[in-house]
PDB file of C-alpha atoms in Angstrom:
ATOM      1  CA  UNK A  89     226.978  -3.510 -11.423  1.00 34.00           C
ATOM      2  CA  UNK A  90     230.031  -2.782 -13.530  1.00 39.00           C
ATOM      3  CA  UNK A  91     232.611  -0.490 -12.032  1.00 37.00           C
ATOM      4  CA  UNK A  92     232.731   3.018 -13.448  1.00 40.00           C
ATOM      5  CA  UNK A  93     236.230   3.871 -14.511  1.00 44.00           C
ATOM      6  CA  UNK A  94     237.609   7.269 -15.421  1.00 61.00           C
ATOM      7  CA  UNK A  95     238.700   7.768 -19.024  1.00 66.00           C
ATOM      8  CA  UNK A  96     242.407   7.389 -19.477  1.00 86.00           C
ATOM      9  CA  UNK A  97     244.316  10.649 -19.622  1.00 88.00           C
ATOM     10  CA  UNK A  98     246.485  10.735 -22.726  1.00 88.00           C
ATOM     11  CA  UNK A  99     248.149  14.093 -22.042  1.00 89.00           C
ATOM     12  CA  UNK A 100     248.013  16.577 -19.193  1.00 89.00           C
ATOM     13  CA  UNK A 101     248.738  20.229 -19.968  1.00 91.00           C
ATOM     14  CA  UNK A 102     249.022  21.449 -16.390  1.00 89.00           C
ATOM     15  CA  UNK A 103     247.228  23.440 -15.029  1.00 90.00           C
ATOM     16  CA  UNK A 104     244.870  24.055 -17.933  1.00 93.00           C
ATOM     17  CA  UNK A 105     243.499  20.887 -19.480  1.00 92.00           C
ATOM     18  CA  UNK A 106     243.746  17.162 -20.090  1.00 92.00           C
ATOM     19  CA  UNK A 107     243.477  15.283 -23.364  1.00 93.00           C
ATOM     20  CA  UNK A 108     241.608  12.020 -22.859  1.00 92.00           C
ATOM     21  CA  UNK A 109     242.273   8.821 -24.746  1.00 91.00           C
ATOM     22  CA  UNK A 110     239.105   9.247 -26.822  1.00 89.00           C
ATOM     23  CA  UNK A 111     240.329  12.656 -27.974  1.00 89.00           C
ATOM     24  CA  UNK A 112     238.086  14.679 -25.649  1.00 92.00           C
ATOM     25  CA  UNK A 113     239.550  17.930 -24.334  1.00 94.00           C
ATOM     26  CA  UNK A 114     238.814  18.223 -20.618  1.00 94.00           C
ATOM     27  CA  UNK A 115     239.439  21.837 -19.595  1.00 95.00           C
ATOM     28  CA  UNK A 116     239.956  22.214 -15.868  1.00 92.00           C
ATOM     29  CA  UNK A 117     240.328  26.005 -15.859  1.00 94.00           C
ATOM     30  CA  UNK A 118     238.817  28.993 -17.622  1.00 94.00           C
ATOM     31  CA  UNK A 119     235.419  27.410 -18.279  1.00 95.00           C
ATOM     32  CA  UNK A 120     233.161  29.555 -16.107  1.00 97.00           C
ATOM     33  CA  UNK A 121     230.886  32.104 -17.756  1.00 97.00           C
ATOM     34  CA  UNK A 122     229.533  35.420 -16.468  1.00 98.00           C
ATOM     35  CA  UNK A 123     226.469  36.919 -18.170  1.00 98.00           C
ATOM     36  CA  UNK A 124     226.659  40.366 -19.781  1.00 98.00           C
ATOM     37  CA  UNK A 125     224.570  43.262 -18.517  1.00 98.00           C
ATOM     38  CA  UNK A 126     224.820  46.321 -16.322  1.00 98.00           C
ATOM     39  CA  UNK A 127     227.558  46.076 -13.699  1.00 98.00           C
ATOM     40  CA  UNK A 128     226.314  47.974 -10.616  1.00 97.00           C
ATOM     41  CA  UNK A 129     229.825  48.436  -9.223  1.00 96.00           C
ATOM     42  CA  UNK A 130     231.225  50.304 -12.245  1.00 98.00           C
ATOM     43  CA  UNK A 131     228.156  51.463 -14.155  1.00 97.00           C
ATOM     44  CA  UNK A 132     229.430  49.654 -17.247  1.00 98.00           C
ATOM     45  CA  UNK A 133     227.001  47.991 -19.654  1.00 98.00           C
ATOM     46  CA  UNK A 134     227.936  44.924 -21.705  1.00 98.00           C
ATOM     47  CA  UNK A 135     226.417  42.663 -24.337  1.00 98.00           C
ATOM     48  CA  UNK A 136     227.488  39.763 -26.542  1.00 98.00           C
ATOM     49  CA  UNK A 137     227.469  39.921 -30.333  1.00 96.00           C
ATOM     50  CA  UNK A 138     228.476  37.644 -33.207  1.00 95.00           C
ATOM     51  CA  UNK A 139     231.252  39.102 -35.346  1.00 94.00           C
ATOM     52  CA  UNK A 140     231.511  36.423 -38.032  1.00 92.00           C
ATOM     53  CA  UNK A 141     228.463  34.148 -38.366  1.00 92.00           C
ATOM     54  CA  UNK A 142     230.328  31.809 -40.724  1.00 93.00           C
ATOM     55  CA  UNK A 143     232.925  30.941 -38.061  1.00 93.00           C
ATOM     56  CA  UNK A 144     231.026  31.776 -34.879  1.00 93.00           C
ATOM     57  CA  UNK A 145     233.632  34.306 -33.738  1.00 95.00           C
ATOM     58  CA  UNK A 146     231.994  36.604 -31.211  1.00 97.00           C
ATOM     59  CA  UNK A 147     232.846  39.436 -28.848  1.00 98.00           C
ATOM     60  CA  UNK A 148     231.617  41.005 -25.650  1.00 98.00           C
ATOM     61  CA  UNK A 149     231.059  44.739 -26.049  1.00 98.00           C
ATOM     62  CA  UNK A 150     231.332  47.215 -23.175  1.00 98.00           C
ATOM     63  CA  UNK A 151     230.420  50.869 -22.775  1.00 97.00           C
ATOM     64  CA  UNK A 152     229.911  53.258 -19.872  1.00 97.00           C
ATOM     65  CA  UNK A 153     226.182  53.371 -19.193  1.00 95.00           C
ATOM     66  CA  UNK A 154     226.444  57.158 -18.963  1.00 91.00           C
ATOM     67  CA  UNK A 155     227.729  57.536 -22.552  1.00 90.00           C
ATOM     68  CA  UNK A 156     225.502  60.064 -24.291  1.00 89.00           C
ATOM     69  CA  UNK A 157     224.449  59.816 -27.956  1.00 85.00           C
ATOM     70  CA  UNK A 158     227.123  61.261 -30.225  1.00 85.00           C
ATOM     71  CA  UNK A 159     229.832  61.127 -27.565  1.00 91.00           C
ATOM     72  CA  UNK A 160     233.051  59.782 -29.071  1.00 96.00           C
ATOM     73  CA  UNK A 161     235.228  57.631 -26.808  1.00 97.00           C
ATOM     74  CA  UNK A 162     238.463  55.663 -27.226  1.00 98.00           C
ATOM     75  CA  UNK A 163     238.096  52.011 -28.167  1.00 98.00           C
ATOM     76  CA  UNK A 164     239.959  49.152 -26.528  1.00 98.00           C
ATOM     77  CA  UNK A 165     240.094  45.975 -28.608  1.00 98.00           C
ATOM     78  CA  UNK A 166     240.825  43.493 -25.823  1.00 98.00           C
ATOM     79  CA  UNK A 167     242.503  40.116 -26.357  1.00 98.00           C
ATOM     80  CA  UNK A 168     242.264  37.754 -23.397  1.00 98.00           C
ATOM     81  CA  UNK A 169     244.964  35.393 -22.154  1.00 98.00           C
ATOM     82  CA  UNK A 170     244.879  31.689 -21.403  1.00 97.00           C
ATOM     83  CA  UNK A 171     247.855  30.228 -23.310  1.00 97.00           C
ATOM     84  CA  UNK A 172     245.684  30.113 -26.475  1.00 98.00           C
ATOM     85  CA  UNK A 173     243.806  27.106 -25.090  1.00 97.00           C
ATOM     86  CA  UNK A 174     241.510  28.207 -22.250  1.00 97.00           C
ATOM     87  CA  UNK A 175     239.229  31.043 -21.142  1.00 98.00           C
ATOM     88  CA  UNK A 176     236.898  33.348 -23.059  1.00 98.00           C
ATOM     89  CA  UNK A 177     235.566  36.876 -23.205  1.00 98.00           C
ATOM     90  CA  UNK A 178     232.791  35.710 -20.858  1.00 98.00           C
ATOM     91  CA  UNK A 179     235.185  34.367 -18.208  1.00 98.00           C
ATOM     92  CA  UNK A 180     234.106  36.020 -14.912  1.00 98.00           C
ATOM     93  CA  UNK A 181     237.701  37.110 -14.240  1.00 97.00           C
ATOM     94  CA  UNK A 182     237.954  38.866 -17.601  1.00 98.00           C
ATOM     95  CA  UNK A 183     234.443  40.258 -17.364  1.00 98.00           C
ATOM     96  CA  UNK A 184     235.310  41.916 -14.049  1.00 98.00           C
ATOM     97  CA  UNK A 185     238.617  43.230 -15.397  1.00 97.00           C
ATOM     98  CA  UNK A 186     236.974  44.706 -18.516  1.00 98.00           C
ATOM     99  CA  UNK A 187     234.266  46.401 -16.455  1.00 98.00           C
ATOM    100  CA  UNK A 188     237.012  47.980 -14.350  1.00 98.00           C
ATOM    101  CA  UNK A 189     239.086  49.043 -17.359  1.00 98.00           C
ATOM    102  CA  UNK A 190     236.159  50.541 -19.275  1.00 98.00           C
ATOM    103  CA  UNK A 191     235.084  52.506 -16.205  1.00 98.00           C
ATOM    104  CA  UNK A 192     238.643  53.719 -15.547  1.00 98.00           C
ATOM    105  CA  UNK A 193     239.393  54.681 -19.152  1.00 98.00           C
ATOM    106  CA  UNK A 194     235.869  55.897 -20.003  1.00 97.00           C
ATOM    107  CA  UNK A 195     236.133  53.865 -23.191  1.00 98.00           C
ATOM    108  CA  UNK A 196     234.278  51.412 -25.386  1.00 98.00           C
ATOM    109  CA  UNK A 197     235.701  47.882 -25.417  1.00 98.00           C
ATOM    110  CA  UNK A 198     235.427  44.951 -27.803  1.00 98.00           C
ATOM    111  CA  UNK A 199     236.629  41.829 -25.991  1.00 98.00           C
ATOM    112  CA  UNK A 200     237.309  39.196 -28.646  1.00 98.00           C
ATOM    113  CA  UNK A 201     236.100  35.645 -28.123  1.00 98.00           C
ATOM    114  CA  UNK A 202     238.589  33.958 -30.442  1.00 98.00           C
ATOM    115  CA  UNK A 203     238.570  30.206 -30.998  1.00 97.00           C
ATOM    116  CA  UNK A 204     240.867  28.053 -28.884  1.00 97.00           C
ATOM    117  CA  UNK A 205     243.512  25.417 -29.556  1.00 97.00           C
ATOM    118  CA  UNK A 206     243.729  22.473 -29.924  1.00 96.00           C
ATOM    119  CA  UNK A 207     240.284  22.220 -31.512  1.00 95.00           C
ATOM    120  CA  UNK A 208     241.234  25.231 -33.633  1.00 96.00           C
ATOM    121  CA  UNK A 209     245.024  25.095 -34.041  1.00 93.00           C
ATOM    122  CA  UNK A 210     247.094  28.232 -34.345  1.00 96.00           C
ATOM    123  CA  UNK A 211     247.085  30.540 -36.213  1.00 96.00           C
ATOM    124  CA  UNK A 212     243.253  30.437 -35.843  1.00 97.00           C
ATOM    125  CA  UNK A 213     243.309  32.728 -32.787  1.00 98.00           C
ATOM    126  CA  UNK A 214     245.350  35.314 -34.692  1.00 98.00           C
ATOM    127  CA  UNK A 215     243.033  35.124 -37.700  1.00 97.00           C
ATOM    128  CA  UNK A 216     239.911  35.528 -35.542  1.00 98.00           C
ATOM    129  CA  UNK A 217     241.359  38.633 -33.885  1.00 98.00           C
ATOM    130  CA  UNK A 218     242.446  40.020 -37.251  1.00 96.00           C
ATOM    131  CA  UNK A 219     238.923  39.494 -38.595  1.00 95.00           C
ATOM    132  CA  UNK A 220     237.487  41.307 -35.569  1.00 96.00           C
ATOM    133  CA  UNK A 221     239.864  44.233 -36.089  1.00 96.00           C
ATOM    134  CA  UNK A 222     238.750  44.426 -39.724  1.00 93.00           C
ATOM    135  CA  UNK A 223     235.134  44.427 -38.543  1.00 94.00           C
ATOM    136  CA  UNK A 224     235.879  47.325 -36.180  1.00 95.00           C
ATOM    137  CA  UNK A 225     237.387  49.506 -38.895  1.00 93.00           C
ATOM    138  CA  UNK A 226     235.773  48.278 -42.093  1.00 88.00           C
ATOM    139  CA  UNK A 227     232.513  46.635 -41.036  1.00 83.00           C
ATOM    140  CA  UNK A 228     230.376  49.555 -42.183  1.00 75.00           C
ATOM    141  CA  UNK A 229     226.704  49.207 -41.343  1.00 75.00           C
ATOM    142  CA  UNK A 230     227.296  45.666 -40.068  1.00 79.00           C
ATOM    143  CA  UNK A 231     229.049  47.095 -37.025  1.00 87.00           C
ATOM    144  CA  UNK A 232     227.162  47.342 -33.765  1.00 92.00           C
ATOM    145  CA  UNK A 233     225.726  50.770 -32.921  1.00 91.00           C
ATOM    146  CA  UNK A 234     227.971  51.044 -29.842  1.00 94.00           C
ATOM    147  CA  UNK A 235     230.958  50.994 -32.184  1.00 94.00           C
ATOM    148  CA  UNK A 236     229.441  53.123 -34.952  1.00 92.00           C
ATOM    149  CA  UNK A 237     227.998  55.780 -32.666  1.00 92.00           C
ATOM    150  CA  UNK A 238     230.542  56.080 -29.878  1.00 95.00           C
ATOM    151  CA  UNK A 239     234.040  55.205 -31.129  1.00 96.00           C
ATOM    152  CA  UNK A 240     236.692  57.777 -31.950  1.00 96.00           C
ATOM    153  CA  UNK A 241     238.533  55.810 -34.656  1.00 94.00           C
ATOM    154  CA  UNK A 242     241.625  57.925 -34.133  1.00 94.00           C
ATOM    155  CA  UNK A 243     241.942  56.444 -30.637  1.00 97.00           C
ATOM    156  CA  UNK A 244     241.785  52.673 -31.092  1.00 97.00           C
ATOM    157  CA  UNK A 245     244.017  50.583 -28.830  1.00 98.00           C
ATOM    158  CA  UNK A 246     245.008  46.938 -28.775  1.00 98.00           C
ATOM    159  CA  UNK A 247     245.210  45.703 -25.187  1.00 98.00           C
ATOM    160  CA  UNK A 248     245.868  42.131 -24.118  1.00 98.00           C
ATOM    161  CA  UNK A 249     247.328  40.040 -21.359  1.00 98.00           C
ATOM    162  CA  UNK A 250     249.569  36.990 -21.741  1.00 98.00           C
ATOM    163  CA  UNK A 251     248.603  35.258 -25.021  1.00 98.00           C
ATOM    164  CA  UNK A 252     246.444  38.277 -25.844  1.00 98.00           C
ATOM    165  CA  UNK A 253     249.469  40.581 -25.639  1.00 98.00           C
ATOM    166  CA  UNK A 254     251.282  38.238 -28.030  1.00 98.00           C
ATOM    167  CA  UNK A 255     248.366  38.483 -30.468  1.00 98.00           C
ATOM    168  CA  UNK A 256     248.354  42.290 -30.178  1.00 98.00           C
ATOM    169  CA  UNK A 257     252.023  42.374 -31.220  1.00 98.00           C
ATOM    170  CA  UNK A 258     251.369  40.311 -34.322  1.00 97.00           C
ATOM    171  CA  UNK A 259     248.253  42.291 -35.305  1.00 97.00           C
ATOM    172  CA  UNK A 260     250.191  45.558 -35.145  1.00 95.00           C
ATOM    173  CA  UNK A 261     252.870  44.102 -37.411  1.00 95.00           C
ATOM    174  CA  UNK A 262     250.281  42.774 -39.821  1.00 93.00           C
ATOM    175  CA  UNK A 263     248.586  46.152 -40.234  1.00 90.00           C
ATOM    176  CA  UNK A 264     251.817  47.675 -41.559  1.00 71.00           C
ATOM    177  CA  UNK A 265     252.410  44.652 -43.771  1.00 65.00           C
ATOM    178  CA  UNK A 266     248.888  44.552 -45.162  1.00 64.00           C
ATOM    179  CA  UNK A 267     248.669  48.057 -46.622  1.00 66.00           C
ATOM    180  CA  UNK A 268     251.261  50.825 -47.069  1.00 62.00           C
ATOM    181  CA  UNK A 269     248.423  53.296 -46.398  1.00 64.00           C
ATOM    182  CA  UNK A 270     246.568  51.334 -43.722  1.00 64.00           C
ATOM    183  CA  UNK A 271     242.839  51.784 -43.322  1.00 77.00           C
ATOM    184  CA  UNK A 272     243.262  50.535 -39.764  1.00 88.00           C
ATOM    185  CA  UNK A 273     245.025  52.921 -37.407  1.00 91.00           C
ATOM    186  CA  UNK A 274     246.116  51.723 -33.963  1.00 96.00           C
ATOM    187  CA  UNK A 275     246.991  54.467 -31.485  1.00 96.00           C
ATOM    188  CA  UNK A 276     248.818  52.157 -29.083  1.00 97.00           C
ATOM    189  CA  UNK A 277     249.326  48.690 -27.648  1.00 98.00           C
ATOM    190  CA  UNK A 278     248.978  47.802 -23.979  1.00 98.00           C
ATOM    191  CA  UNK A 279     250.805  44.520 -23.284  1.00 98.00           C
ATOM    192  CA  UNK A 280     250.187  43.027 -19.841  1.00 98.00           C
ATOM    193  CA  UNK A 281     252.502  40.136 -18.864  1.00 98.00           C
ATOM    194  CA  UNK A 282     253.114  39.310 -22.544  1.00 98.00           C
ATOM    195  CA  UNK A 283     253.499  35.664 -23.548  1.00 98.00           C
ATOM    196  CA  UNK A 284     256.749  35.453 -25.488  1.00 98.00           C
ATOM    197  CA  UNK A 285     259.190  32.583 -25.129  1.00 97.00           C
ATOM    198  CA  UNK A 286     262.215  30.781 -26.555  1.00 96.00           C
ATOM    199  CA  UNK A 287     264.163  27.534 -26.364  1.00 94.00           C
ATOM    200  CA  UNK A 288     267.208  29.046 -24.673  1.00 95.00           C
ATOM    201  CA  UNK A 289     266.443  30.161 -21.102  1.00 95.00           C
ATOM    202  CA  UNK A 290     267.181  33.748 -20.151  1.00 96.00           C
ATOM    203  CA  UNK A 291     267.177  35.683 -16.880  1.00 96.00           C
ATOM    204  CA  UNK A 292     265.207  33.988 -14.124  1.00 95.00           C
ATOM    205  CA  UNK A 293     264.290  31.078 -16.411  1.00 95.00           C
ATOM    206  CA  UNK A 294     267.836  29.718 -16.044  1.00 96.00           C
ATOM    207  CA  UNK A 295     267.256  28.873 -12.380  1.00 95.00           C
ATOM    208  CA  UNK A 296     263.619  27.832 -12.768  1.00 95.00           C
ATOM    209  CA  UNK A 297     263.739  24.935 -15.186  1.00 91.00           C
ATOM    210  CA  UNK A 298     260.533  23.396 -13.818  1.00 94.00           C
ATOM    211  CA  UNK A 299     258.444  26.346 -14.898  1.00 95.00           C
ATOM    212  CA  UNK A 300     260.548  26.706 -18.043  1.00 95.00           C
ATOM    213  CA  UNK A 301     259.574  23.153 -18.998  1.00 94.00           C
ATOM    214  CA  UNK A 302     255.934  23.830 -18.163  1.00 94.00           C
ATOM    215  CA  UNK A 303     255.753  26.838 -20.483  1.00 95.00           C
ATOM    216  CA  UNK A 304     257.530  24.831 -23.206  1.00 94.00           C
ATOM    217  CA  UNK A 305     254.775  22.220 -22.848  1.00 94.00           C
ATOM    218  CA  UNK A 306     252.021  24.815 -23.207  1.00 95.00           C
ATOM    219  CA  UNK A 307     253.442  26.186 -26.436  1.00 96.00           C
ATOM    220  CA  UNK A 308     254.277  22.828 -27.992  1.00 94.00           C
ATOM    221  CA  UNK A 309     250.698  21.744 -27.286  1.00 94.00           C
ATOM    222  CA  UNK A 310     249.000  24.666 -29.045  1.00 95.00           C
ATOM    223  CA  UNK A 311     251.586  25.009 -31.827  1.00 93.00           C
ATOM    224  CA  UNK A 312     253.294  21.679 -32.545  1.00 88.00           C
ATOM    225  CA  UNK A 313     256.113  22.309 -34.997  1.00 84.00           C
ATOM    226  CA  UNK A 314     259.760  21.452 -35.476  1.00 86.00           C
ATOM    227  CA  UNK A 315     260.656  24.984 -34.325  1.00 89.00           C
ATOM    228  CA  UNK A 316     259.071  24.471 -30.902  1.00 90.00           C
ATOM    229  CA  UNK A 317     259.517  27.471 -28.622  1.00 93.00           C
ATOM    230  CA  UNK A 318     261.575  29.232 -31.274  1.00 94.00           C
ATOM    231  CA  UNK A 319     258.623  29.579 -33.601  1.00 94.00           C
ATOM    232  CA  UNK A 320     258.414  33.259 -34.670  1.00 94.00           C
ATOM    233  CA  UNK A 321     254.877  33.405 -33.274  1.00 95.00           C
ATOM    234  CA  UNK A 322     256.218  32.973 -29.741  1.00 96.00           C
ATOM    235  CA  UNK A 323     259.826  34.182 -30.134  1.00 96.00           C
ATOM    236  CA  UNK A 324     259.840  37.516 -31.994  1.00 95.00           C
ATOM    237  CA  UNK A 325     263.595  38.070 -31.604  1.00 92.00           C
ATOM    238  CA  UNK A 326     264.974  35.341 -33.835  1.00 89.00           C
ATOM    239  CA  UNK A 327     266.745  36.056 -37.092  1.00 82.00           C
ATOM    240  CA  UNK A 328     264.103  36.255 -39.764  1.00 80.00           C
ATOM    241  CA  UNK A 329     261.276  37.348 -37.452  1.00 87.00           C
ATOM    242  CA  UNK A 330     259.547  40.618 -38.428  1.00 90.00           C
ATOM    243  CA  UNK A 331     261.365  43.616 -36.958  1.00 91.00           C
ATOM    244  CA  UNK A 332     259.765  45.679 -34.224  1.00 94.00           C
ATOM    245  CA  UNK A 333     260.218  48.790 -36.354  1.00 93.00           C
ATOM    246  CA  UNK A 334     257.198  47.530 -38.302  1.00 92.00           C
ATOM    247  CA  UNK A 335     254.762  48.014 -35.403  1.00 94.00           C
ATOM    248  CA  UNK A 336     251.872  50.111 -36.724  1.00 93.00           C
ATOM    249  CA  UNK A 337     251.114  52.187 -33.628  1.00 94.00           C
ATOM    250  CA  UNK A 338     252.279  55.332 -31.895  1.00 94.00           C
ATOM    251  CA  UNK A 339     253.033  54.019 -28.409  1.00 97.00           C
ATOM    252  CA  UNK A 340     253.540  50.786 -26.503  1.00 98.00           C
ATOM    253  CA  UNK A 341     253.135  50.042 -22.808  1.00 98.00           C
ATOM    254  CA  UNK A 342     254.751  46.809 -21.552  1.00 98.00           C
ATOM    255  CA  UNK A 343     253.679  45.660 -18.090  1.00 98.00           C
ATOM    256  CA  UNK A 344     255.499  42.835 -16.281  1.00 98.00           C
ATOM    257  CA  UNK A 345     255.221  41.235 -12.837  1.00 98.00           C
ATOM    258  CA  UNK A 346     258.244  40.504 -10.642  1.00 98.00           C
ATOM    259  CA  UNK A 347     257.424  36.837  -9.898  1.00 98.00           C
ATOM    260  CA  UNK A 348     256.182  35.942 -13.391  1.00 98.00           C
ATOM    261  CA  UNK A 349     258.246  33.346 -15.274  1.00 97.00           C
ATOM    262  CA  UNK A 350     257.457  35.400 -18.413  1.00 98.00           C
ATOM    263  CA  UNK A 351     258.849  38.600 -16.870  1.00 98.00           C
ATOM    264  CA  UNK A 352     262.241  38.564 -18.565  1.00 98.00           C
ATOM    265  CA  UNK A 353     260.669  38.060 -22.002  1.00 98.00           C
ATOM    266  CA  UNK A 354     258.561  41.156 -21.423  1.00 98.00           C
ATOM    267  CA  UNK A 355     261.629  43.105 -20.336  1.00 98.00           C
ATOM    268  CA  UNK A 356     263.486  41.858 -23.417  1.00 98.00           C
ATOM    269  CA  UNK A 357     260.630  43.008 -25.636  1.00 98.00           C
ATOM    270  CA  UNK A 358     260.873  46.500 -24.173  1.00 98.00           C
ATOM    271  CA  UNK A 359     264.672  46.554 -24.483  1.00 98.00           C
ATOM    272  CA  UNK A 360     264.516  45.430 -28.104  1.00 96.00           C
ATOM    273  CA  UNK A 361     261.878  48.072 -28.771  1.00 97.00           C
ATOM    274  CA  UNK A 362     264.197  50.753 -27.365  1.00 97.00           C
ATOM    275  CA  UNK A 363     267.062  49.519 -29.561  1.00 96.00           C
ATOM    276  CA  UNK A 364     264.921  49.246 -32.691  1.00 95.00           C
ATOM    277  CA  UNK A 365     264.228  51.929 -35.278  1.00 95.00           C
ATOM    278  CA  UNK A 366     260.590  52.105 -34.176  1.00 95.00           C
ATOM    279  CA  UNK A 367     259.978  55.744 -33.337  1.00 93.00           C
ATOM    280  CA  UNK A 368     256.966  55.580 -31.048  1.00 96.00           C
ATOM    281  CA  UNK A 369     256.718  56.213 -27.319  1.00 97.00           C
ATOM    282  CA  UNK A 370     257.510  53.231 -25.145  1.00 97.00           C
ATOM    283  CA  UNK A 371     257.117  52.545 -21.430  1.00 98.00           C
ATOM    284  CA  UNK A 372     257.866  49.634 -19.095  1.00 98.00           C
ATOM    285  CA  UNK A 373     256.048  49.153 -15.782  1.00 98.00           C
ATOM    286  CA  UNK A 374     256.968  46.356 -13.368  1.00 98.00           C
ATOM    287  CA  UNK A 375     254.707  45.353 -10.501  1.00 98.00           C
ATOM    288  CA  UNK A 376     256.691  44.123  -7.520  1.00 98.00           C
ATOM    289  CA  UNK A 377     255.736  41.064  -5.510  1.00 98.00           C
ATOM    290  CA  UNK A 378     253.134  39.714  -7.945  1.00 98.00           C
ATOM    291  CA  UNK A 379     252.886  36.803 -10.379  1.00 97.00           C
ATOM    292  CA  UNK A 380     251.421  36.316 -13.835  1.00 97.00           C
ATOM    293  CA  UNK A 381     248.011  37.939 -14.461  1.00 98.00           C
ATOM    294  CA  UNK A 382     247.525  38.742 -10.780  1.00 98.00           C
ATOM    295  CA  UNK A 383     245.159  41.571 -11.764  1.00 98.00           C
ATOM    296  CA  UNK A 384     242.857  39.094 -13.502  1.00 97.00           C
ATOM    297  CA  UNK A 385     242.725  36.637 -10.598  1.00 96.00           C
ATOM    298  CA  UNK A 386     242.620  39.246  -7.826  1.00 96.00           C
ATOM    299  CA  UNK A 387     241.040  42.343  -9.391  1.00 95.00           C
ATOM    300  CA  UNK A 388     240.229  44.071  -6.114  1.00 92.00           C
ATOM    301  CA  UNK A 389     243.745  44.151  -4.694  1.00 96.00           C
ATOM    302  CA  UNK A 390     245.481  47.519  -4.550  1.00 98.00           C
ATOM    303  CA  UNK A 391     248.118  46.611  -7.138  1.00 98.00           C
ATOM    304  CA  UNK A 392     245.467  45.431  -9.603  1.00 98.00           C
ATOM    305  CA  UNK A 393     243.683  48.760  -9.220  1.00 98.00           C
ATOM    306  CA  UNK A 394     246.963  50.570  -9.883  1.00 98.00           C
ATOM    307  CA  UNK A 395     247.544  48.456 -13.014  1.00 98.00           C
ATOM    308  CA  UNK A 396     244.068  49.271 -14.359  1.00 98.00           C
ATOM    309  CA  UNK A 397     244.623  52.931 -13.523  1.00 98.00           C
ATOM    310  CA  UNK A 398     247.892  52.885 -15.488  1.00 98.00           C
ATOM    311  CA  UNK A 399     246.161  51.276 -18.468  1.00 98.00           C
ATOM    312  CA  UNK A 400     243.457  53.921 -18.287  1.00 98.00           C
ATOM    313  CA  UNK A 401     246.100  56.666 -18.340  1.00 98.00           C
ATOM    314  CA  UNK A 402     247.774  55.001 -21.316  1.00 98.00           C
ATOM    315  CA  UNK A 403     244.528  55.006 -23.272  1.00 98.00           C
ATOM    316  CA  UNK A 404     243.758  58.650 -22.497  1.00 97.00           C
ATOM    317  CA  UNK A 405     247.176  60.332 -22.678  1.00 93.00           C
ATOM    318  CA  UNK A 406     248.132  61.971 -25.984  1.00 81.00           C
TER     319      UNK A 406
END
């Protein structure tokens, strides 16, 4: 009997995936799937729908099971993390987090299942999320009844963690760029542990070159270009990048975690927002003693509950 050998690994993008010699993408994280339905812990109901049949872009919709006909609720358009290359709206970690957020905020949520790199190179993820946002506002009768019947379109929020927070930033800039009298109105952006980066290390990155190199590898894998980690998609503070004054929303909440290698980029985003001519309300919250996306991986810890509570307040405060 011939020996069975493992396929040769061509590239390892730790800790997310491996590229095998035959071109296969072997994801080692973010592949599990939780079914939609009624969550008995939160009383939140969910279902999966196709947004764009021609591309297969889908979303998981959430609503409080107690929502009465005609009741208008805020809408959270949620953009999941995963470095643009892993996870999904059906990931059990995200499913749990969305159930918690919808219950806390008493809101409808559309969790976007955008396509992943490298099979769908950037900017595909941005385009899929943009298409979903257009569907929310301009989909007419093609929109799901949960959106048509229950959403207060004056209270639509973009919320995302990590790569999803990055996407939220770019969507809010694109709304202002797309139409001087935008048909899409975003009330606010909630950015949890946002994934921004740059070639030159700042803050804690200077003394943590191992993790600095790791994050460089992630970005160069999903967005190979001569600009590397100074591509405007990942570094919004370079000369020539769109100014933050163009954000088409009324308020921004930036949430960072003390032990996160991305922390100082989130702080910088907030500081640049304060210095910019953008006139909305801005807030920075830092969670002490925690690392990147801790609330996703450990949703029942006290600090995760506080984070979800703060997001709920953000959605509901005028």
